[in-house]
Amino acid sequence: MTQSFRITLLPGDGIGPEIMAVTVDVLKAVGSRLNLAFEFQEALIGGIAIDEAGSPLPEETLAQCRQSDAVLLAAIGGYKWDTLPRHLRPETGLLGLRAGLGLFANLRPATILPQLIDASSLKREVVEGVDIMVVRELTGGIYFGEPKGIFATEMGEKRGVNTMAYTESEIDRIGRVAFETAQKRSGRLCSVDKANVLEVSQLWRDRITALSADYPDIELSHLYVDNAAMQLVRWPKQFDTIVTGNLFGDILSDAAAMLTGSIGMLPSASLGADGPGVFEPVHGSAPDIAGQDKANPLAQVLSAAMMLRYGLNQPEAANMIETSVLSVLDQGYRTGDIMADGMTAVGCKAMGEALLKTLA
Ligand code: NAD
């Protein structure tokens, strides 16, 4: 029997439409091989939504996302919208989508593919075999805490304020996602905070430690964020699953990402308690190469694999996509961002065609 899934596509800005087109073709090919039917519906987000609907996250977009089984997002943003007031910036649409769907957990794998070891800026022996999953809290912490704003002091000077705050329940729910993720991996979890200085981090550490009683199979450790940043570039193989708050996770997941050498290869998943998850590449809209058929579509394609695995419970389809990516790399195809001596340079479309050939 054919299983069907309703997928909202949010191509967004810059290279978004190019990498999304490749990914939709890949999903169709996998669907026809495994008897999965995808009903795709496109919606607006980011800069293009500002231009066409006057808001970076039109209400129809959020409503449509809520009614789907999963949301596949490309990227938003560009120079054109950088000077608009905050509520009209493309990024505000992204934060609104995460909040609107209750996506509190962001999963970002940083896996070194054997074919791309030399793309890393670190030595081969340091990065070979690195396989890290960063679990970042996404809807709390300093990006959302109140009070926030730029206020005038009594002296008439401006003062910018943000507040880092977490409740016990917010820590517990991300903590559980992290422990369960570690259970599916090698069983090691490192919680990252700044408990030596911040009260909010002390509560974080206390709750994560308390939760560990429910997961006796997981080996839990704690690191301060400054040390974690150092350890990530010193000896990344010591990490398996990392859990941390919104701000620290934003920074550490980018650092972990760069161990792999190319931002064009990295997918991510954002999950809530129930309802659809959002699956998107880690990179942005790359306005510098948009419309030139230069973008690497593989992070978007691998995001679709994460969608199949974590959002739609279709591990076989996810494996098929991941295997096809490894296969095109084995065949020597490289977009500009991962190009190396002796490899075959291709553009976004040709990389898509190579994937389809492998899947056929
Ligand atoms: P970026 O990730 O868009 O680009 C950084 C560099 O990496 C650029 O040189 C770009 O050409 C390259 N790059 C990125 N993705 C690539 C791909 N798939 N293939 C080949 N090369 C790739 O980051 P940025 O330049 O800091 O930001 C550009 C815009 O994207 C900004 O408006 C920013 O706000 C936005 N942004 C959006 C998201 C998102 O949608 N989640 C994330 C980060 C940045």
CSV table of C-alpha atoms and ligand atoms in Angstrom, one decimal:
chain,number,residue,atom,x,y,z
A,1,MET,CA,0.0,0.0,0.0
A,2,THR,CA,1.2,3.5,-0.8
A,3,GLN,CA,1.8,5.7,2.2
A,4,SER,CA,1.3,9.4,1.6
A,5,PHE,CA,2.7,12.4,3.3
A,6,ARG,CA,1.9,16.1,3.0
A,7,ILE,CA,5.1,18.2,2.9
A,8,THR,CA,5.2,22.0,3.0
A,9,LEU,CA,8.1,23.3,1.0
A,10,LEU,CA,9.6,26.7,2.0
A,11,PRO,CA,12.3,27.5,-0.6
A,12,GLY,CA,12.8,31.0,0.8
A,13,ASP,CA,15.6,33.2,-0.6
A,14,GLY,CA,18.9,33.2,-2.4
A,15,ILE,CA,20.0,29.7,-3.4
A,16,GLY,CA,16.9,28.3,-1.6
A,17,PRO,CA,14.8,27.6,-4.8
A,18,GLU,CA,17.8,25.9,-6.6
A,19,ILE,CA,18.6,23.5,-3.8
A,20,MET,CA,14.9,22.8,-3.1
A,21,ALA,CA,14.3,21.9,-6.8
A,22,VAL,CA,17.0,19.2,-6.6
A,23,THR,CA,15.7,17.9,-3.3
A,24,VAL,CA,12.1,17.5,-4.5
A,25,ASP,CA,13.3,15.5,-7.5
A,26,VAL,CA,15.3,13.3,-5.2
A,27,LEU,CA,12.3,12.7,-2.9
A,28,LYS,CA,10.1,11.9,-5.9
A,29,ALA,CA,12.6,9.3,-7.1
A,30,VAL,CA,12.9,7.7,-3.6
A,31,GLY,CA,9.1,7.8,-3.2
A,32,SER,CA,8.5,6.0,-6.5
A,33,ARG,CA,11.0,3.3,-5.5
A,34,LEU,CA,9.6,2.7,-2.0
A,35,ASN,CA,5.9,3.3,-2.7
A,36,LEU,CA,5.8,6.6,-0.8
A,37,ALA,CA,3.6,9.4,-2.1
A,38,PHE,CA,4.6,13.0,-1.3
A,39,GLU,CA,2.0,15.8,-1.7
A,40,PHE,CA,4.2,18.9,-1.9
A,41,GLN,CA,2.7,22.4,-1.2
A,42,GLU,CA,4.9,25.5,-1.4
A,43,ALA,CA,4.6,28.5,0.9
A,44,LEU,CA,6.3,31.8,1.4
A,45,ILE,CA,8.8,32.7,4.1
A,46,GLY,CA,11.7,35.2,4.6
A,47,GLY,CA,12.5,38.0,2.1
A,48,ILE,CA,10.3,36.7,-0.7
A,49,ALA,CA,7.4,36.7,1.8
A,50,ILE,CA,8.1,40.3,2.8
A,51,ASP,CA,8.1,41.3,-0.9
A,52,GLU,CA,5.0,39.3,-1.9
A,53,ALA,CA,2.9,39.3,1.3
A,54,GLY,CA,4.3,42.1,3.5
A,55,SER,CA,5.4,39.8,6.3
A,56,PRO,CA,8.4,37.4,6.8
A,57,LEU,CA,6.0,34.7,8.0
A,58,PRO,CA,2.5,35.2,6.5
A,59,GLU,CA,-0.3,33.6,8.6
A,60,GLU,CA,-1.2,31.3,5.7
A,61,THR,CA,2.3,29.9,5.8
A,62,LEU,CA,2.1,29.0,9.4
A,63,ALA,CA,-1.4,27.5,9.0
A,64,GLN,CA,-0.2,25.4,6.1
A,65,CYS,CA,2.8,24.2,8.0
A,66,ARG,CA,0.7,23.1,10.9
A,67,GLN,CA,-1.5,21.0,8.6
A,68,SER,CA,1.4,19.1,7.1
A,69,ASP,CA,3.3,16.0,8.2
A,70,ALA,CA,6.7,17.8,7.8
A,71,VAL,CA,8.2,21.1,6.7
A,72,LEU,CA,11.2,21.2,4.4
A,73,LEU,CA,12.9,24.7,4.6
A,74,ALA,CA,15.8,25.9,2.4
A,75,ALA,CA,17.1,29.3,3.6
A,76,ILE,CA,16.0,32.9,4.1
A,77,GLY,CA,17.7,36.3,4.0
A,78,GLY,CA,19.7,38.6,1.8
A,79,TYR,CA,21.3,42.0,1.6
A,80,LYS,CA,18.1,43.5,0.3
A,81,TRP,CA,16.2,43.1,3.6
A,82,ASP,CA,19.1,43.7,6.0
A,83,THR,CA,18.2,47.3,6.9
A,84,LEU,CA,14.4,46.7,7.5
A,85,PRO,CA,13.1,47.1,11.1
A,86,ARG,CA,13.5,43.9,13.2
A,87,HIS,CA,9.9,42.8,12.9
A,88,LEU,CA,10.2,42.8,9.1
A,89,ARG,CA,13.5,41.0,8.9
A,90,PRO,CA,13.6,37.5,7.2
A,91,GLU,CA,15.1,36.0,10.4
A,92,THR,CA,12.0,37.1,12.3
A,93,GLY,CA,10.0,34.8,10.1
A,94,LEU,CA,12.3,31.9,11.0
A,95,LEU,CA,12.1,32.6,14.7
A,96,GLY,CA,8.3,32.9,14.3
A,97,LEU,CA,8.1,29.5,12.5
A,98,ARG,CA,10.1,27.8,15.3
A,99,ALA,CA,8.0,29.4,18.0
A,100,GLY,CA,4.7,28.9,16.1
A,101,LEU,CA,5.4,25.1,15.7
A,102,GLY,CA,6.8,24.8,19.2
A,103,LEU,CA,10.1,23.5,17.9
A,104,PHE,CA,12.2,23.4,21.0
A,105,ALA,CA,14.8,20.9,19.9
A,106,ASN,CA,17.4,21.4,17.2
A,107,LEU,CA,19.4,18.4,16.1
A,108,ARG,CA,22.6,19.2,14.2
A,109,PRO,CA,24.8,16.3,13.1
A,110,ALA,CA,28.5,17.0,12.3
A,111,THR,CA,29.8,13.9,10.6
A,112,ILE,CA,33.0,13.7,8.8
A,113,LEU,CA,32.5,11.9,5.5
A,114,PRO,CA,35.6,9.9,4.5
A,115,GLN,CA,35.4,11.4,1.0
A,116,LEU,CA,35.7,14.9,2.4
A,117,ILE,CA,38.3,14.6,5.2
A,118,ASP,CA,40.7,16.9,3.4
A,119,ALA,CA,38.1,19.6,3.2
A,120,SER,CA,38.5,20.1,7.0
A,121,SER,CA,40.8,22.8,8.2
A,122,LEU,CA,42.0,20.5,10.9
A,123,LYS,CA,44.5,17.6,10.6
A,124,ARG,CA,43.3,14.3,9.3
A,125,GLU,CA,44.1,12.4,12.5
A,126,VAL,CA,42.0,14.9,14.5
A,127,VAL,CA,38.9,14.8,12.4
A,128,GLU,CA,38.8,11.3,10.9
A,129,GLY,CA,35.8,9.4,12.3
A,130,VAL,CA,34.2,12.5,14.0
A,131,ASP,CA,30.5,11.9,14.4
A,132,ILE,CA,28.8,14.4,16.7
A,133,MET,CA,25.2,15.3,17.3
A,134,VAL,CA,24.5,18.7,18.8
A,135,VAL,CA,21.1,19.0,20.5
A,136,ARG,CA,20.4,22.7,20.9
A,137,GLU,CA,17.5,24.2,22.8
A,138,LEU,CA,15.7,26.4,20.3
A,139,THR,CA,12.8,28.4,21.8
A,140,GLY,CA,14.1,29.6,25.2
A,141,GLY,CA,17.2,31.2,26.6
A,142,ILE,CA,18.5,34.6,25.7
A,143,TYR,CA,16.9,34.9,22.3
A,144,PHE,CA,13.5,34.9,23.9
A,145,GLY,CA,13.9,36.0,27.5
A,146,GLU,CA,12.3,39.1,28.9
A,147,PRO,CA,13.0,41.9,29.5
A,148,LYS,CA,14.7,42.7,26.2
A,149,GLY,CA,15.2,45.9,24.2
A,150,ILE,CA,17.2,49.1,24.0
A,151,PHE,CA,16.2,51.4,26.8
A,152,ALA,CA,17.3,54.8,28.0
A,153,THR,CA,19.1,55.1,31.4
A,154,GLU,CA,18.4,57.8,33.8
A,155,MET,CA,21.5,59.5,32.5
A,156,GLY,CA,20.0,59.5,29.0
A,157,GLU,CA,22.4,56.9,27.8
A,158,LYS,CA,21.1,53.9,25.7
A,159,ARG,CA,21.3,50.4,27.3
A,160,GLY,CA,20.8,47.2,25.5
A,161,VAL,CA,19.3,44.3,27.4
A,162,ASN,CA,18.6,40.6,26.8
A,163,THR,CA,17.7,38.0,29.4
A,164,MET,CA,18.9,34.5,29.6
A,165,ALA,CA,16.2,32.5,31.3
A,166,TYR,CA,15.2,28.8,31.5
A,167,THR,CA,12.4,27.1,33.5
A,168,GLU,CA,12.8,23.6,34.9
A,169,SER,CA,10.3,22.2,32.4
A,170,GLU,CA,12.1,23.8,29.4
A,171,ILE,CA,15.3,22.2,30.5
A,172,ASP,CA,13.7,18.8,31.2
A,173,ARG,CA,12.1,18.5,27.8
A,174,ILE,CA,15.3,19.3,25.8
A,175,GLY,CA,17.2,17.1,28.3
A,176,ARG,CA,14.9,14.2,27.5
A,177,VAL,CA,15.3,14.6,23.7
A,178,ALA,CA,19.1,14.6,24.3
A,179,PHE,CA,19.2,11.5,26.5
A,180,GLU,CA,17.0,9.7,24.0
A,181,THR,CA,19.2,10.8,21.1
A,182,ALA,CA,22.3,9.6,22.9
A,183,GLN,CA,20.5,6.2,23.4
A,184,LYS,CA,20.2,5.9,19.7
A,185,ARG,CA,23.9,6.7,19.3
A,186,SER,CA,26.9,5.6,21.4
A,187,GLY,CA,25.3,6.4,24.8
A,188,ARG,CA,27.5,9.4,25.7
A,189,LEU,CA,26.0,12.8,26.5
A,190,CYS,CA,27.9,16.0,27.3
A,191,SER,CA,25.9,18.9,28.7
A,192,VAL,CA,27.4,22.3,28.1
A,193,ASP,CA,26.7,25.3,30.3
A,194,LYS,CA,28.4,28.2,32.2
A,195,ALA,CA,27.4,27.1,35.6
A,196,ASN,CA,30.5,28.7,37.2
A,197,VAL,CA,29.1,32.2,36.4
A,198,LEU,CA,25.4,32.0,35.4
A,199,GLU,CA,22.5,31.1,37.7
A,200,VAL,CA,20.5,30.0,34.7
A,201,SER,CA,23.3,27.5,33.9
A,202,GLN,CA,23.4,26.2,37.5
A,203,LEU,CA,19.7,25.3,37.2
A,204,TRP,CA,20.4,23.7,33.8
A,205,ARG,CA,23.2,21.6,35.3
A,206,ASP,CA,21.1,20.6,38.3
A,207,ARG,CA,18.1,19.5,36.1
A,208,ILE,CA,20.2,17.6,33.6
A,209,THR,CA,22.0,15.8,36.4
A,210,ALA,CA,18.6,14.9,38.0
A,211,LEU,CA,17.2,13.6,34.7
A,212,SER,CA,20.2,11.3,34.3
A,213,ALA,CA,18.7,9.1,37.0
A,214,ASP,CA,16.1,8.1,34.4
A,215,TYR,CA,18.8,7.1,31.9
A,216,PRO,CA,21.2,4.8,33.7
A,217,ASP,CA,22.5,3.6,30.3
A,218,ILE,CA,23.8,7.0,29.4
A,219,GLU,CA,27.2,8.3,30.4
A,220,LEU,CA,26.7,11.9,31.3
A,221,SER,CA,29.4,14.6,31.5
A,222,HIS,CA,29.4,18.4,31.9
A,223,LEU,CA,31.6,21.0,30.4
A,224,TYR,CA,31.7,24.8,30.7
A,225,VAL,CA,31.1,26.4,27.3
A,226,ASP,CA,34.5,28.0,26.9
A,227,ASN,CA,36.2,24.6,27.6
A,228,ALA,CA,33.7,22.9,25.2
A,229,ALA,CA,34.7,25.3,22.4
A,230,MET,CA,38.3,24.5,23.0
A,231,GLN,CA,37.8,20.7,23.2
A,232,LEU,CA,35.8,20.7,20.0
A,233,VAL,CA,38.8,21.9,18.0
A,234,ARG,CA,41.4,20.1,20.1
A,235,TRP,CA,40.0,16.6,20.1
A,236,PRO,CA,36.5,16.4,18.7
A,237,LYS,CA,36.3,12.6,18.7
A,238,GLN,CA,35.7,12.7,22.5
A,239,PHE,CA,32.2,13.9,21.8
A,240,ASP,CA,29.1,11.9,20.8
A,241,THR,CA,25.9,13.8,21.7
A,242,ILE,CA,26.1,17.4,23.1
A,243,VAL,CA,23.2,19.1,24.7
A,244,THR,CA,23.1,22.9,25.4
A,245,GLY,CA,21.0,26.0,25.5
A,246,ASN,CA,20.0,28.3,22.6
A,247,LEU,CA,23.0,30.7,22.5
A,248,PHE,CA,25.8,28.3,23.3
A,249,GLY,CA,24.2,25.8,20.9
A,250,ASP,CA,24.1,28.4,18.1
A,251,ILE,CA,27.8,29.0,18.4
A,252,LEU,CA,29.0,25.4,19.2
A,253,SER,CA,27.0,23.8,16.4
A,254,ASP,CA,28.6,26.1,13.9
A,255,ALA,CA,32.0,25.3,15.3
A,256,ALA,CA,31.2,21.6,15.1
A,257,ALA,CA,29.9,22.0,11.6
A,258,MET,CA,33.1,23.5,10.4
A,259,LEU,CA,35.1,20.5,11.5
A,260,THR,CA,33.5,18.8,8.5
A,261,GLY,CA,35.0,21.4,6.2
A,262,SER,CA,31.9,22.5,4.3
A,263,ILE,CA,28.7,24.2,5.4
A,264,GLY,CA,27.2,23.0,2.1
A,265,MET,CA,27.0,19.5,3.5
A,266,LEU,CA,25.2,19.9,6.8
A,267,PRO,CA,21.5,19.2,7.5
A,268,SER,CA,19.5,19.9,10.6
A,269,ALA,CA,16.2,18.9,12.2
A,270,SER,CA,14.0,21.0,14.5
A,271,LEU,CA,11.4,19.0,16.5
A,272,GLY,CA,8.6,19.8,18.9
A,273,ALA,CA,6.6,17.7,21.3
A,274,ASP,CA,4.1,16.8,18.5
A,275,GLY,CA,3.2,18.2,15.1
A,276,PRO,CA,5.4,18.6,12.2
A,277,GLY,CA,9.2,19.2,12.5
A,278,VAL,CA,11.2,21.5,10.3
A,279,PHE,CA,14.1,20.2,8.3
A,280,GLU,CA,16.7,22.6,6.8
A,281,PRO,CA,20.3,22.9,5.9
A,282,VAL,CA,22.6,24.6,8.4
A,283,HIS,CA,23.8,27.2,5.8
A,284,GLY,CA,22.1,30.4,4.9
A,285,SER,CA,20.8,31.7,1.6
A,286,ALA,CA,24.3,32.3,0.2
A,287,PRO,CA,23.3,35.5,-1.8
A,288,ASP,CA,26.8,35.7,-3.2
A,289,ILE,CA,26.2,32.6,-5.4
A,290,ALA,CA,22.4,32.7,-5.8
A,291,GLY,CA,21.0,32.1,-9.3
A,292,GLN,CA,24.4,30.9,-10.6
A,293,ASP,CA,24.0,27.2,-10.4
A,294,LYS,CA,26.9,27.0,-8.0
A,295,ALA,CA,25.2,26.0,-4.8
A,296,ASN,CA,25.8,22.6,-3.2
A,297,PRO,CA,22.4,21.0,-2.8
A,298,LEU,CA,23.6,18.1,-0.6
A,299,ALA,CA,22.8,19.7,2.8
A,300,GLN,CA,19.3,20.3,1.6
A,301,VAL,CA,19.1,16.7,0.3
A,302,LEU,CA,20.4,15.4,3.6
A,303,SER,CA,17.9,17.5,5.4
A,304,ALA,CA,15.2,15.6,3.5
A,305,ALA,CA,16.8,12.4,4.7
A,306,MET,CA,16.6,13.7,8.3
A,307,MET,CA,12.9,14.5,7.6
A,308,LEU,CA,12.3,10.9,6.5
A,309,ARG,CA,14.1,9.5,9.6
A,310,TYR,CA,13.0,11.9,12.4
A,311,GLY,CA,9.8,13.4,11.0
A,312,LEU,CA,8.1,10.6,9.0
A,313,ASN,CA,9.7,7.5,10.4
A,314,GLN,CA,10.9,6.2,7.1
A,315,PRO,CA,14.4,5.0,7.9
A,316,GLU,CA,14.7,3.0,4.7
A,317,ALA,CA,14.1,6.0,2.5
A,318,ALA,CA,16.5,8.1,4.6
A,319,ASN,CA,19.2,5.5,4.2
A,320,MET,CA,18.6,5.4,0.4
A,321,ILE,CA,19.1,9.2,0.2
A,322,GLU,CA,22.2,9.1,2.4
A,323,THR,CA,23.7,6.3,0.4
A,324,SER,CA,23.1,8.1,-2.9
A,325,VAL,CA,25.0,11.2,-1.5
A,326,LEU,CA,28.0,9.0,-0.5
A,327,SER,CA,27.8,7.4,-3.9
A,328,VAL,CA,28.0,10.7,-5.9
A,329,LEU,CA,30.9,11.8,-3.7
A,330,ASP,CA,32.6,8.4,-4.4
A,331,GLN,CA,32.1,9.0,-8.1
A,332,GLY,CA,34.1,12.2,-7.7
A,333,TYR,CA,31.4,14.8,-8.2
A,334,ARG,CA,32.0,18.1,-6.3
A,335,THR,CA,30.4,21.5,-6.2
A,336,GLY,CA,32.8,24.5,-5.8
A,337,ASP,CA,32.6,24.6,-2.0
A,338,ILE,CA,34.0,21.0,-1.6
A,339,MET,CA,36.1,20.9,-4.8
A,340,ALA,CA,39.5,19.1,-4.6
A,341,ASP,CA,42.2,18.1,-7.0
A,342,GLY,CA,41.3,15.3,-9.4
A,343,MET,CA,37.5,15.6,-8.8
A,344,THR,CA,34.8,16.5,-11.3
A,345,ALA,CA,33.4,20.0,-10.8
A,346,VAL,CA,29.6,20.2,-11.1
A,347,GLY,CA,26.9,22.8,-10.5
A,348,CYS,CA,23.8,22.4,-8.4
A,349,LYS,CA,21.7,20.9,-11.2
A,350,ALA,CA,24.3,18.4,-12.4
A,351,MET,CA,24.8,17.3,-8.8
A,352,GLY,CA,21.1,16.7,-8.7
A,353,GLU,CA,21.2,14.7,-12.0
A,354,ALA,CA,24.1,12.6,-10.6
A,355,LEU,CA,21.9,11.8,-7.5
A,356,LEU,CA,19.0,10.8,-9.7
A,357,LYS,CA,21.2,8.5,-11.8
A,358,THR,CA,22.4,6.8,-8.6
A,359,LEU,CA,18.9,6.4,-7.4
A,360,ALA,CA,17.5,5.0,-10.7
B,1,NAD,P1,25.6,31.6,4.3
B,1,NAD,O1,25.6,30.3,4.9
B,1,NAD,O2,24.5,32.0,3.4
B,1,NAD,O3,26.9,31.7,3.4
B,1,NAD,C1,28.2,31.7,4.0
B,1,NAD,C2,29.2,31.3,2.9
B,1,NAD,O4,29.0,29.9,2.6
B,1,NAD,C3,29.0,32.0,1.6
B,1,NAD,O5,30.3,32.2,1.0
B,1,NAD,C4,28.2,31.1,0.7
B,1,NAD,O6,28.4,31.2,-0.7
B,1,NAD,C5,28.7,29.7,1.2
B,1,NAD,N1,27.6,28.7,1.1
B,1,NAD,C6,26.5,28.6,2.0
B,1,NAD,N2,25.8,27.6,1.6
B,1,NAD,C7,26.3,27.0,0.5
B,1,NAD,C8,26.0,26.0,-0.4
B,1,NAD,N3,24.9,25.2,-0.2
B,1,NAD,N4,26.8,25.7,-1.4
B,1,NAD,C9,27.9,26.4,-1.6
B,1,NAD,N5,28.3,27.4,-0.9
B,1,NAD,C10,27.5,27.7,0.2
B,1,NAD,O7,25.8,32.7,5.5
B,1,NAD,P2,25.9,34.3,5.4
B,1,NAD,O8,26.6,34.7,4.2
B,1,NAD,O9,26.3,34.7,6.7
B,1,NAD,O10,24.3,34.7,5.3
B,1,NAD,C11,23.7,35.0,4.1
B,1,NAD,C12,22.2,35.2,4.4
B,1,NAD,O11,21.6,34.0,4.9
B,1,NAD,C13,22.0,36.3,5.5
B,1,NAD,O12,20.8,37.1,5.1
B,1,NAD,C14,21.7,35.5,6.7
B,1,NAD,O13,20.9,36.2,7.6
B,1,NAD,C15,21.0,34.3,6.1
B,1,NAD,N6,21.0,33.1,6.9
B,1,NAD,C16,19.9,32.3,6.9
B,1,NAD,C17,19.9,31.1,7.6
B,1,NAD,C18,18.7,30.2,7.6
B,1,NAD,O14,17.9,30.4,6.7
B,1,NAD,N7,18.6,29.3,8.5
B,1,NAD,C19,21.1,30.7,8.3
B,1,NAD,C20,22.2,31.5,8.3
B,1,NAD,C21,22.2,32.7,7.6
